[in-house]
XYZ file of C-alpha atoms in Angstrom:
763
model
C 109.834 17.768 126.703
C 113.531 18.142 128.310
C 114.082 15.396 131.094
C 111.789 12.548 131.684
C 110.025 11.719 133.830
C 107.837 8.996 134.997
C 103.858 9.972 134.085
C 104.564 12.352 131.194
C 103.047 8.624 129.201
C 100.106 9.024 130.865
C 100.467 12.243 130.141
C 101.022 11.953 126.122
C 97.932 9.186 126.261
C 95.827 11.340 127.534
C 96.136 14.403 125.374
C 96.288 11.375 122.586
C 92.969 10.629 122.555
C 91.017 13.908 124.244
C 92.276 15.250 120.890
C 91.247 12.691 119.101
C 88.033 12.577 120.648
C 87.325 16.525 120.474
C 87.865 15.646 116.207
C 91.441 17.896 115.995
C 94.380 16.282 114.414
C 97.344 14.940 117.030
C 101.789 14.293 116.157
C 103.664 13.202 118.318
C 106.656 15.499 118.023
C 108.922 12.215 118.633
C 112.321 13.894 120.525
C 111.437 16.769 122.518
C 112.293 20.298 120.023
C 115.640 18.556 118.895
C 112.357 16.313 116.634
C 110.364 19.935 116.150
C 114.115 21.550 114.774
C 115.185 17.972 112.440
C 111.443 17.825 111.620
C 110.781 14.461 108.956
C 109.813 11.399 110.503
C 110.174 12.796 113.438
C 106.891 14.521 113.761
C 103.816 12.321 113.257
C 100.302 11.750 112.807
C 99.520 10.328 115.975
C 95.920 7.627 116.128
C 93.842 5.990 118.845
C 95.765 2.599 119.060
C 99.436 4.407 119.074
C 99.022 5.350 123.117
C 97.523 1.907 123.849
C 99.094 -0.187 126.554
C 101.555 2.663 127.864
C 99.694 3.709 131.114
C 102.450 1.739 132.861
C 105.134 2.623 131.404
C 107.676 4.695 132.797
C 109.907 7.279 131.271
C 108.884 8.852 128.119
C 107.561 6.806 125.158
C 108.277 9.501 122.646
C 111.625 10.172 123.636
C 112.720 13.977 124.986
C 115.762 14.904 124.665
C 118.038 18.615 125.945
C 117.969 20.196 122.004
C 121.321 23.459 121.765
C 119.699 24.556 118.149
C 116.563 25.315 119.089
C 117.990 27.916 121.464
C 118.982 29.323 117.978
C 117.237 31.471 115.555
C 118.021 29.627 113.164
C 116.306 25.655 115.266
C 113.505 27.504 116.312
C 113.580 29.777 111.617
C 113.496 25.684 111.233
C 111.277 24.276 113.321
C 108.280 26.745 112.463
C 108.331 25.690 108.985
C 107.970 21.948 110.170
C 105.195 23.370 111.274
C 103.924 25.198 109.511
C 104.167 22.327 106.317
C 101.712 19.895 108.639
C 99.245 23.242 110.227
C 100.489 22.698 113.038
C 99.615 25.739 114.901
C 98.526 24.724 118.743
C 101.181 22.238 120.707
C 101.474 21.428 124.508
C 104.558 21.190 125.998
C 105.561 18.416 128.580
C 108.771 19.153 130.355
C 110.944 21.544 133.247
C 111.020 25.094 133.264
C 113.343 25.356 130.553
C 111.532 24.029 127.743
C 107.947 25.880 128.999
C 110.384 28.587 129.018
C 112.221 27.706 125.364
C 108.447 26.594 124.016
C 106.454 30.084 125.234
C 109.638 32.059 123.792
C 108.296 30.234 120.458
C 105.681 31.011 120.613
C 106.673 35.853 120.747
C 107.976 35.010 118.237
C 105.957 33.353 116.273
C 104.467 35.869 113.250
C 108.278 37.245 112.828
C 109.305 33.502 111.845
C 106.568 33.719 109.632
C 107.252 36.720 108.226
C 111.236 35.706 107.674
C 109.624 32.250 106.017
C 107.263 33.686 103.800
C 111.010 35.979 102.202
C 113.117 33.017 102.021
C 110.084 31.643 100.109
C 109.828 28.730 101.502
C 105.612 29.167 102.364
C 103.550 31.366 100.886
C 102.364 34.393 102.226
C 98.513 33.774 103.049
C 99.794 31.207 105.386
C 100.869 33.876 108.303
C 97.160 34.223 108.168
C 96.158 31.247 107.894
C 99.149 30.221 110.780
C 98.336 33.553 111.847
C 98.953 32.199 116.207
C 100.623 29.309 118.015
C 99.057 27.889 120.465
C 100.940 26.781 123.671
C 99.702 24.902 126.996
C 102.284 23.611 129.286
C 102.275 20.835 131.537
C 104.808 20.620 134.519
C 106.809 17.330 134.417
C 109.920 17.410 136.233
C 110.325 15.099 138.906
C 112.192 18.098 141.483
C 108.354 19.736 141.986
C 109.680 23.210 141.473
C 107.887 25.067 139.719
C 105.663 27.760 141.345
C 102.167 27.460 140.765
C 101.768 23.984 140.966
C 101.082 21.795 144.066
C 102.819 18.454 142.364
C 104.558 18.327 139.440
C 103.767 15.263 137.584
C 106.425 11.896 138.283
C 107.643 13.528 141.971
C 105.096 11.065 143.197
C 107.160 8.675 142.164
C 110.104 8.976 141.798
C 108.901 9.375 146.203
C 107.871 6.287 145.897
C 111.237 5.452 144.320
C 113.075 6.655 147.172
C 111.029 5.844 149.704
C 111.022 2.011 148.780
C 115.205 2.856 148.821
C 114.656 3.695 152.713
C 112.383 1.299 153.744
C 114.359 -1.052 152.898
C 118.038 0.535 154.157
C 115.923 1.174 157.181
C 114.786 -3.344 157.880
C 118.857 -3.869 157.100
C 119.896 -1.488 160.129
C 117.747 -3.399 161.803
C 120.268 -5.831 161.621
C 123.346 -3.631 162.838
C 123.870 0.111 164.445
C 124.541 2.315 161.314
C 124.075 5.754 159.992
C 122.994 6.088 156.353
C 123.327 9.134 154.783
C 120.699 9.214 151.393
C 121.583 11.872 148.612
C 118.247 12.578 146.542
C 117.792 14.692 143.044
C 117.528 18.450 143.318
C 119.907 19.938 142.188
C 118.193 23.627 142.995
C 115.243 22.532 145.113
C 114.658 20.994 147.944
C 111.356 19.305 148.030
C 112.139 15.129 147.641
C 114.312 15.913 149.760
C 111.625 17.477 152.472
C 108.403 15.451 151.274
C 111.114 11.814 152.003
C 112.824 13.677 155.315
C 109.007 13.346 156.338
C 107.147 9.832 154.753
C 110.396 8.967 157.131
C 111.275 10.432 159.847
C 114.677 11.216 159.318
C 116.928 13.043 162.053
C 118.344 15.627 160.135
C 117.019 16.107 156.462
C 119.635 18.976 154.257
C 117.805 21.278 151.872
C 119.828 23.541 149.648
C 116.440 26.687 150.227
C 117.058 26.492 154.024
C 119.667 25.883 155.053
C 121.538 25.101 158.086
C 122.704 27.708 160.662
C 126.222 28.274 161.254
C 127.140 25.011 163.967
C 124.818 22.712 162.482
C 127.855 20.630 162.848
C 127.521 20.289 166.372
C 123.767 20.519 166.750
C 123.489 17.552 164.058
C 125.661 15.351 165.732
C 124.184 16.106 169.090
C 120.770 15.002 167.770
C 121.357 12.403 166.796
C 124.170 10.868 169.698
C 120.783 11.711 171.495
C 118.326 9.079 169.888
C 121.509 6.567 169.195
C 121.563 6.799 173.460
C 117.195 6.443 173.569
C 117.741 2.977 171.756
C 117.599 4.235 168.310
C 119.085 1.393 165.752
C 118.712 3.463 162.959
C 120.005 7.134 162.298
C 118.748 8.423 158.505
C 120.652 11.353 157.164
C 118.219 12.821 154.398
C 120.874 15.405 151.256
C 119.111 17.196 148.349
C 122.144 16.822 145.732
C 122.225 21.242 146.183
C 122.579 21.067 149.802
C 124.817 24.566 150.446
C 125.204 25.965 154.402
C 124.803 29.764 155.494
C 127.729 30.547 152.572
C 126.879 29.156 149.800
C 129.251 26.124 150.333
C 127.797 22.559 148.407
C 127.876 20.168 151.634
C 127.747 16.361 149.908
C 126.789 13.827 151.046
C 130.102 12.180 151.687
C 131.251 15.429 153.839
C 128.564 14.545 155.912
C 129.413 11.558 156.472
C 132.869 11.900 157.283
C 131.531 14.174 159.051
C 129.537 11.150 161.983
C 132.075 9.021 161.499
C 134.422 11.578 163.331
C 132.803 13.116 165.650
C 131.029 10.055 167.058
C 132.370 7.374 165.673
C 129.442 5.788 163.554
C 128.899 3.066 161.589
C 128.332 5.153 158.275
C 127.212 4.899 154.923
C 126.209 6.556 151.437
C 124.483 6.124 149.468
C 123.439 8.588 146.552
C 120.134 7.316 144.197
C 120.579 9.190 140.949
C 118.322 8.814 138.047
C 117.005 5.118 140.201
C 114.572 8.148 140.774
C 113.684 9.371 137.231
C 113.037 4.775 137.031
C 110.574 1.921 137.469
C 106.656 2.857 136.433
C 104.777 6.047 137.629
C 102.772 5.774 140.925
C 98.793 5.552 140.857
C 98.895 9.530 141.876
C 101.059 10.303 138.831
C 98.586 8.550 136.493
C 95.708 10.002 137.712
C 97.525 12.985 137.200
C 98.822 13.162 134.128
C 95.817 12.006 132.737
C 93.258 14.767 134.379
C 96.228 17.268 132.908
C 96.583 15.882 129.619
C 92.078 16.445 128.753
C 92.623 19.760 131.163
C 95.046 21.248 128.307
C 93.562 20.100 125.193
C 90.479 22.123 127.181
C 92.924 25.073 127.125
C 93.574 24.376 123.548
C 90.173 24.830 122.114
C 89.640 27.739 124.255
C 92.820 30.234 123.721
C 92.545 33.172 120.928
C 95.436 34.823 120.280
C 95.122 37.218 123.074
C 94.698 34.662 125.875
C 98.301 34.682 127.774
C 99.973 30.561 126.930
C 98.842 28.933 130.498
C 100.087 26.346 132.421
C 97.265 23.467 133.744
C 98.114 22.045 137.714
C 96.298 20.662 140.430
C 96.332 23.190 143.298
C 94.942 21.052 146.337
C 92.398 17.911 144.395
C 91.360 21.870 141.559
C 91.949 21.308 137.937
C 93.948 24.983 137.392
C 95.513 27.429 134.266
C 97.766 29.900 135.449
C 99.744 31.982 132.739
C 103.093 29.869 132.220
C 105.370 33.022 132.821
C 104.209 33.766 136.004
C 104.606 30.651 136.509
C 108.330 30.692 135.163
C 109.173 34.060 136.740
C 108.546 32.960 139.906
C 110.240 29.614 139.069
C 112.711 31.949 138.659
C 112.582 34.464 141.737
C 113.529 31.701 143.505
C 116.885 31.213 142.561
C 117.361 34.299 142.677
C 116.388 35.136 146.414
C 118.277 31.531 147.284
C 121.242 33.061 145.139
C 121.249 36.078 146.956
C 120.879 34.695 150.392
C 117.522 35.719 150.958
C 116.839 32.263 152.265
C 113.188 33.123 154.384
C 111.815 34.673 151.756
C 113.475 31.665 149.272
C 110.579 29.758 151.226
C 107.471 31.048 151.045
C 108.241 31.210 147.667
C 108.293 28.090 146.648
C 104.721 28.075 147.660
C 101.884 27.086 150.538
C 103.074 23.316 150.393
C 106.124 23.818 150.563
C 106.154 25.840 153.427
C 103.810 23.034 154.985
C 105.264 20.891 154.284
C 108.525 22.295 155.990
C 106.274 23.621 159.245
C 106.220 19.836 159.427
C 108.743 18.884 159.676
C 110.438 21.225 161.884
C 107.931 19.712 164.518
C 108.034 15.958 164.462
C 111.696 15.503 163.671
C 113.314 17.736 167.075
C 112.297 16.737 170.003
C 112.567 19.757 172.684
C 114.152 18.998 175.263
C 110.920 19.112 178.722
C 112.698 23.093 179.662
C 111.346 24.448 176.772
C 107.847 22.814 177.074
C 104.625 24.930 177.853
C 102.432 22.767 180.849
C 98.493 22.429 179.950
C 98.154 19.681 181.707
C 95.808 18.713 179.111
C 95.061 14.208 178.174
C 94.474 13.387 174.903
C 93.584 10.519 173.971
C 93.678 8.858 170.263
C 92.467 6.561 168.501
C 91.627 4.174 165.763
C 88.148 3.248 164.290
C 87.208 0.654 162.219
C 89.749 -1.398 159.185
C 92.966 -0.487 159.411
C 94.508 1.778 156.931
C 97.890 2.799 156.064
C 99.070 6.141 156.699
C 97.008 5.728 160.463
C 100.385 4.633 162.191
C 101.938 7.668 160.239
C 98.836 9.933 161.592
C 99.222 8.643 165.187
C 103.270 9.442 166.023
C 101.797 12.942 164.152
C 99.264 13.250 166.639
C 101.714 12.721 169.469
C 104.314 13.981 169.082
C 102.769 17.413 168.173
C 100.667 16.811 171.360
C 104.103 16.699 172.814
C 104.931 19.773 171.994
C 101.868 21.993 171.989
C 102.823 20.555 176.318
C 99.710 17.812 176.064
C 100.277 14.952 177.822
C 99.313 12.498 174.927
C 97.324 8.695 175.135
C 96.659 6.011 173.784
C 93.774 3.774 173.533
C 94.397 -0.142 172.119
C 91.647 -1.566 169.518
C 89.038 1.105 168.834
C 86.310 2.576 171.434
C 86.145 -2.130 171.890
C 89.414 -0.986 173.868
C 88.542 2.057 175.444
C 85.238 0.507 177.669
C 87.522 -2.047 178.652
C 90.259 0.259 179.820
C 93.371 -0.047 176.882
C 94.158 3.255 177.842
C 98.241 4.466 178.365
C 100.250 7.048 177.903
C 102.172 7.202 174.442
C 105.941 9.582 174.202
C 108.059 10.871 172.246
C 109.710 8.049 171.800
C 107.194 5.312 171.520
C 106.244 6.729 168.002
C 109.452 5.800 166.610
C 109.482 4.521 162.923
C 105.739 4.291 162.519
C 105.989 6.147 159.981
C 106.351 3.697 157.613
C 104.871 0.748 159.687
C 101.432 0.090 156.867
C 98.118 -1.394 159.010
C 97.331 -0.220 162.767
C 99.289 -0.433 165.621
C 97.146 1.010 168.309
C 94.393 -2.116 166.854
C 91.339 -1.203 165.766
C 87.525 -2.845 165.914
C 84.716 -1.579 164.014
C 83.051 -1.749 167.534
C 80.304 1.573 167.714
C 80.584 3.730 171.213
C 76.507 4.083 172.300
C 76.667 0.561 173.203
C 79.024 0.847 175.913
C 79.529 5.096 176.546
C 78.726 4.251 180.164
C 81.630 2.669 180.711
C 83.539 4.465 178.121
C 82.313 8.255 180.216
C 84.282 6.106 183.200
C 87.479 5.775 181.802
C 87.242 9.353 180.468
C 86.762 10.195 183.420
C 89.353 7.514 185.427
C 91.931 9.208 183.528
C 91.150 13.181 182.704
C 90.375 12.968 178.831
C 90.059 16.405 178.025
C 90.326 15.650 174.145
C 89.722 13.148 171.323
C 91.626 12.523 168.542
C 89.615 10.009 166.770
C 91.629 8.701 163.129
C 89.519 6.047 161.114
C 86.640 4.995 158.258
C 83.237 5.703 158.295
C 83.092 3.630 161.471
C 84.857 6.639 162.956
C 82.096 9.204 161.749
C 79.850 7.342 163.400
C 81.001 7.321 167.359
C 81.650 10.975 166.728
C 78.313 11.214 165.995
C 76.612 9.490 168.911
C 79.491 10.772 171.679
C 77.716 14.312 169.677
C 73.982 12.727 171.199
C 75.999 11.244 174.611
C 76.559 14.647 175.129
C 73.327 15.416 176.432
C 73.654 12.014 179.088
C 77.657 12.207 179.985
C 78.620 15.539 180.186
C 82.416 13.954 179.439
C 81.611 13.988 175.998
C 81.585 17.548 176.430
C 85.187 18.015 175.474
C 87.010 19.176 171.586
C 86.788 15.834 169.377
C 88.375 15.644 166.421
C 87.856 13.087 163.752
C 90.292 12.284 161.002
C 88.801 10.559 157.630
C 91.593 6.951 157.247
C 90.347 4.646 155.144
C 90.671 2.207 151.989
C 86.974 3.107 149.858
C 87.447 6.134 150.720
C 82.958 6.849 151.711
C 83.339 8.856 154.245
C 81.736 12.391 153.750
C 82.848 15.731 154.022
C 86.637 14.995 152.193
C 87.374 14.593 148.795
C 89.945 12.441 150.126
C 91.033 9.287 152.783
C 94.851 8.324 154.526
C 94.957 4.944 152.974
C 93.676 5.043 149.538
C 97.109 5.954 147.551
C 98.189 2.638 148.758
C 95.321 0.694 148.153
C 95.214 2.567 144.737
C 98.942 1.742 143.876
C 98.144 -1.480 145.170
C 95.334 -1.961 142.816
C 97.374 -0.203 139.751
C 99.924 -2.660 140.843
C 98.562 -5.533 140.732
C 96.626 -4.899 137.315
C 99.545 -3.960 135.400
C 101.229 -7.314 136.108
C 98.296 -9.551 135.626
C 97.857 -8.041 131.827
C 101.417 -8.454 131.896
C 100.846 -12.522 132.528
C 99.442 -12.171 129.020
C 101.452 -10.256 126.551
C 102.748 -12.441 123.860
C 99.422 -14.482 124.096
C 96.485 -14.522 122.206
C 93.640 -11.923 123.215
C 92.304 -11.921 127.034
C 90.299 -10.005 128.750
C 91.505 -9.479 132.420
C 87.550 -8.831 135.059
C 88.847 -8.001 138.398
C 86.618 -7.375 141.454
C 87.259 -4.412 143.888
C 86.963 -4.211 147.273
C 85.619 -0.784 148.056
C 81.545 -1.282 149.853
C 79.002 0.354 147.949
C 81.529 3.008 147.208
C 83.335 2.996 143.622
C 86.058 5.242 144.056
C 88.457 2.012 144.171
C 86.502 0.731 140.622
C 86.704 4.688 139.075
C 90.141 5.354 140.128
C 92.118 2.671 139.825
C 90.256 2.248 135.786
C 91.969 5.562 135.140
C 95.016 4.572 136.031
C 95.052 1.644 134.838
C 93.425 2.543 131.800
C 90.443 0.064 132.522
C 88.120 -0.456 129.833
C 84.746 -0.369 132.681
C 84.755 -0.286 135.854
C 81.367 -0.827 137.403
C 80.054 1.256 140.517
C 77.436 1.261 142.591
C 76.939 5.186 142.323
C 75.563 4.331 138.439
C 73.495 1.581 137.954
C 74.134 -0.353 135.017
C 71.481 -2.928 133.434
C 71.108 -6.232 130.669
C 71.686 -3.237 127.740
C 75.010 -1.102 129.095
C 76.789 -4.882 129.726
C 75.777 -5.807 126.430
C 76.721 -2.477 125.236
C 79.960 -2.886 127.099
C 80.997 -6.512 125.302
C 80.538 -5.080 121.475
C 83.035 -2.034 122.625
C 85.399 -3.815 123.790
C 84.798 -6.981 121.055
C 84.997 -4.216 118.570
C 88.010 -2.485 120.220
C 90.044 -6.818 120.521
C 89.175 -7.135 117.312
C 91.225 -4.349 116.242
C 93.359 -2.493 118.639
C 94.351 -3.916 121.675
C 95.167 -7.743 122.893
C 94.572 -7.284 126.156
C 91.443 -5.521 127.896
C 90.670 -4.813 131.650
C 87.577 -4.627 133.510
C 87.179 -3.571 137.000
C 83.651 -4.744 139.403
C 83.504 -3.024 142.845
C 82.144 -5.500 145.215
C 79.107 -4.472 145.924
C 77.834 -2.460 142.322
C 75.194 -4.500 141.685
C 73.484 -8.124 143.959
C 72.054 -10.093 140.603
C 75.480 -9.304 138.491
C 78.033 -10.643 140.237
C 81.744 -10.875 139.297
C 81.061 -14.939 138.198
C 78.511 -13.554 136.145
C 79.967 -10.474 134.073
C 83.142 -13.220 133.879
C 81.030 -15.525 132.089
C 79.168 -12.890 129.869
C 82.185 -11.543 128.627
C 83.882 -15.514 128.143
C 80.584 -16.041 126.583
C 80.101 -12.848 124.336
C 83.755 -12.829 122.791
C 84.611 -16.898 122.327
C 86.473 -16.857 118.790
C 88.214 -12.846 119.675
C 89.455 -13.138 123.253
C 89.484 -15.581 125.834
C 88.530 -14.007 129.701
C 90.113 -14.855 133.370
C 89.304 -13.294 136.341
C 90.684 -12.095 139.265
C 89.345 -11.304 143.148
C 92.146 -8.388 144.492
C 90.698 -9.273 147.756
C 92.530 -7.562 151.656
C 95.843 -7.264 149.690
C 93.764 -3.465 148.779
C 94.729 -2.857 152.535
C 98.352 -4.149 153.846
C 101.133 -3.230 152.672
C 103.759 -0.360 153.680
C 101.773 2.868 153.228
C 102.587 5.019 149.852
C 104.485 8.772 150.595
C 102.182 10.600 149.996
C 99.106 8.602 152.955
C 102.411 9.449 154.937
C 102.774 12.574 154.147
C 99.273 12.999 154.079
C 98.096 11.350 156.751
C 101.793 13.693 159.770
C 100.557 16.387 157.975
C 96.222 15.923 158.636
C 96.632 15.266 161.692
C 99.808 17.685 163.129
C 96.858 20.048 161.448
C 93.789 18.574 164.031
C 96.191 18.793 166.669
C 97.183 21.914 166.864
C 93.106 22.213 166.218
C 93.191 21.169 169.348
C 94.843 22.588 171.220
C 92.905 25.836 170.200
C 89.714 24.456 171.223
C 90.929 23.436 174.117
C 91.475 26.456 175.882
C 89.010 28.224 174.116
C 86.857 26.106 176.383
C 88.881 25.553 179.743
C 86.920 27.437 181.876
C 86.054 27.852 185.523
C 89.380 24.956 186.392
C 87.866 22.895 183.471
C 86.658 21.929 180.080
C 82.889 22.284 178.295
C 82.692 21.836 175.545
C 78.591 21.901 173.814
C 78.065 23.387 170.952
C 78.040 21.835 167.800
C 82.006 22.901 166.762
C 84.085 21.074 168.743
C 83.076 17.537 167.705
C 84.489 17.652 163.537
C 85.996 16.582 160.478
C 89.024 17.311 158.807
C 88.379 16.687 155.608
C 90.036 17.750 152.580
C 87.405 19.576 149.707
C 87.892 21.356 146.745
C 91.593 23.377 147.391
C 91.471 23.990 151.724
C 92.032 21.393 154.546
C 88.261 22.353 156.540
C 87.143 21.899 159.282
C 83.252 20.108 159.511
C 81.300 19.896 162.378
C 79.425 16.206 162.114
C 76.530 16.641 162.918
C 76.396 18.809 159.797
C 77.429 15.727 157.474
C 73.956 13.777 158.777
C 72.945 15.458 155.954
C 75.449 14.202 153.026
C 75.327 10.185 153.712
C 73.729 7.950 153.123
C 74.090 5.652 156.322
C 71.934 2.877 154.285
C 74.770 2.206 151.772
C 77.523 4.163 154.127
C 78.375 7.062 151.644
C 78.798 10.666 150.772
C 75.160 11.058 148.558
C 77.990 13.869 146.364
C 80.576 12.246 145.779
C 83.266 14.592 143.609
C 85.243 11.490 141.534
C 82.419 10.967 139.819
C 83.303 13.772 137.872
C 86.217 11.489 136.351
C 84.346 8.664 135.235
C 83.643 10.235 131.698
C 87.224 10.136 131.275
C 88.034 7.144 131.621
C 85.166 6.962 129.691
C 86.711 8.814 126.580
C 90.394 7.775 127.031
C 88.566 3.659 126.944
C 87.143 5.479 123.474
C 83.638 5.005 123.912
C 81.141 8.150 122.584
C 80.127 9.486 125.888
C 79.375 13.411 126.544
C 82.326 15.087 128.850
C 80.816 18.040 131.289
C 83.621 20.810 131.230
C 81.878 22.937 134.015
C 84.892 21.963 136.784
C 87.091 22.739 133.869
C 89.945 24.686 135.608
C 89.353 28.955 134.340
C 93.239 31.124 134.500
C 93.834 32.120 137.549
C 97.379 34.537 138.672
C 99.750 33.403 140.520
C 99.505 34.546 144.107
C 101.973 35.177 146.776
C 101.120 33.037 149.690
C 97.276 32.435 150.463
C 96.015 33.020 153.461
C 97.022 30.144 156.148
C 93.189 28.121 157.336
C 91.901 26.813 154.107
C 95.548 25.191 153.733
C 95.286 22.788 151.090
C 98.944 22.187 150.276
C 98.742 18.729 152.132
C 98.459 17.164 148.806
C 101.881 17.622 149.334
């Protein structure tokens, strides 16, 4: 409840609706702690309708204010009285570490405050027994992502979207002028936003409070800028966190950096200060999903608290919900600050957590080119190719692979047009500078085809011999998996394929077994959700209307389901959850009922292959007929706009990080399998897919994934996101059963988890 950030509304909506679903009374406290102290009209009972159509609104509908009074004992006494009057003993607090620390103090003082109120005669003595304990669950909403224990706080992803939009716009203007841009982003004590946006746009230099540059950085930075300029780059980008400092604790401002560049290099230099733009705009798909999942999790956590469980925060670790003791997180967060104040910078980075540390390592790997003389010489040749349909983020993955490969001493080769280009010999060496500026480009710059290698395996082997290819990195969707399986089979006939092979999942459909997420799916979700928002908006002010929207995904219902959750759909029809005419009828009736009483606009999503007879037209006609007199219908087939566009920050970073990790694996396997002057790898663990599973990034032999796959429908046999479906239904007012088996258990904040299972690519 301190400062607002995008996505808070989605969290509020989820808490209210889940609370009502479990039969609780839910109250809004407006204007944060100020409203709790003032009471009266500021504490109002919430209804299901009162959170309608707030998903796409940025900021926070219930207001938020920093409150001096709540910091005083008298203020907290007033607040306690207001809560007891209404019988409120469970608080769900959404905010940064300030508001969460405040909440915890309030909880510790609670019984003392009640005793005091009895002495004053403000409440009856038995109230002390009735309301003996105050339960608190926190959700972290802060755009800085500065809260320890959480991989990603609500609002961070949306803030990154704003920053990247600005950078992309700047990049287009800089194509016409040679310029240097200094971009100042928010983060007084935390460099997360600066670091991740630098990763996402391939910035030349980044300055953050946790990792002050070595003395003499000014010359180093100017050398780097003039080196990239002399290689023909027209644009330099320097990102500065507002709290950036040097080794002596002196502030490094964006204007200081600008003057430095002008003085040393004479480059035309502009400063852009992003300021509160980063808090604005509509929340991204990721933030809405995160906030909705956390809101539901928070209600479940409150239901399970007893007088002696510690106050907890709900958060995500990788792709897994977790609960962590609030005070442990706050203490860790304060330790970081202390480490920074005492100039123990290495430690500050470690305390920030694995996600932060991982980002920093990857940035350092990719941004600074080592001179030839310092590189190891491996004499290995590694080829990279894209297979399947284009997905946003593929280019970021290729860039990362090429640069990490070069740093590891390999010669990198790019194959155009997938396996089609491979057998035709469209293979050429690709150098460090060739991939500059690739991170923000959509689609696939190498070119990609759906052609599978089996038919041309002889010719491909010949090309591999010709170019002496010692390892293969395949970036693509379901076809990439099929390709790797075919090449694995071909090892028996052609020794050329007895080399390390690795696949990175990249497809908007997110239908590859062995991974929870694929490169490109986040961008597609944002495209769908943004369109749904626009379509819904087109109807505002008119009579009641329902939109039937068809999404892509092949037989995989991921896009329809997750976009449905993020856009607030009333139903999402998918192949994995069979439905019949009775279900359709029930949905129409349910929606009609809602349209009469509480909502103006309805949204129904349908996956393109969910059912061959219940087509989009059929569903549209059914709803039109049945809704007569209550609402009218419109239908939209979204089509290929779901594949296009600039990659989202998440996809850029996910692609960049898993690709870097894959190249390091390739190097390791090359060393392990190099015998008698050549590479020979024929075990199943040398042909792998790198995927994110729950909270770990793991290399899985493609052979083992065969069992988990439905090859006819091109989907994994088990899919984690199906558990999100009840969530969507509850938030759409259906009575359904919610499986709590996957909700987080209380854990402890751990300093640095083991390196190899690092899923902190979740950013």
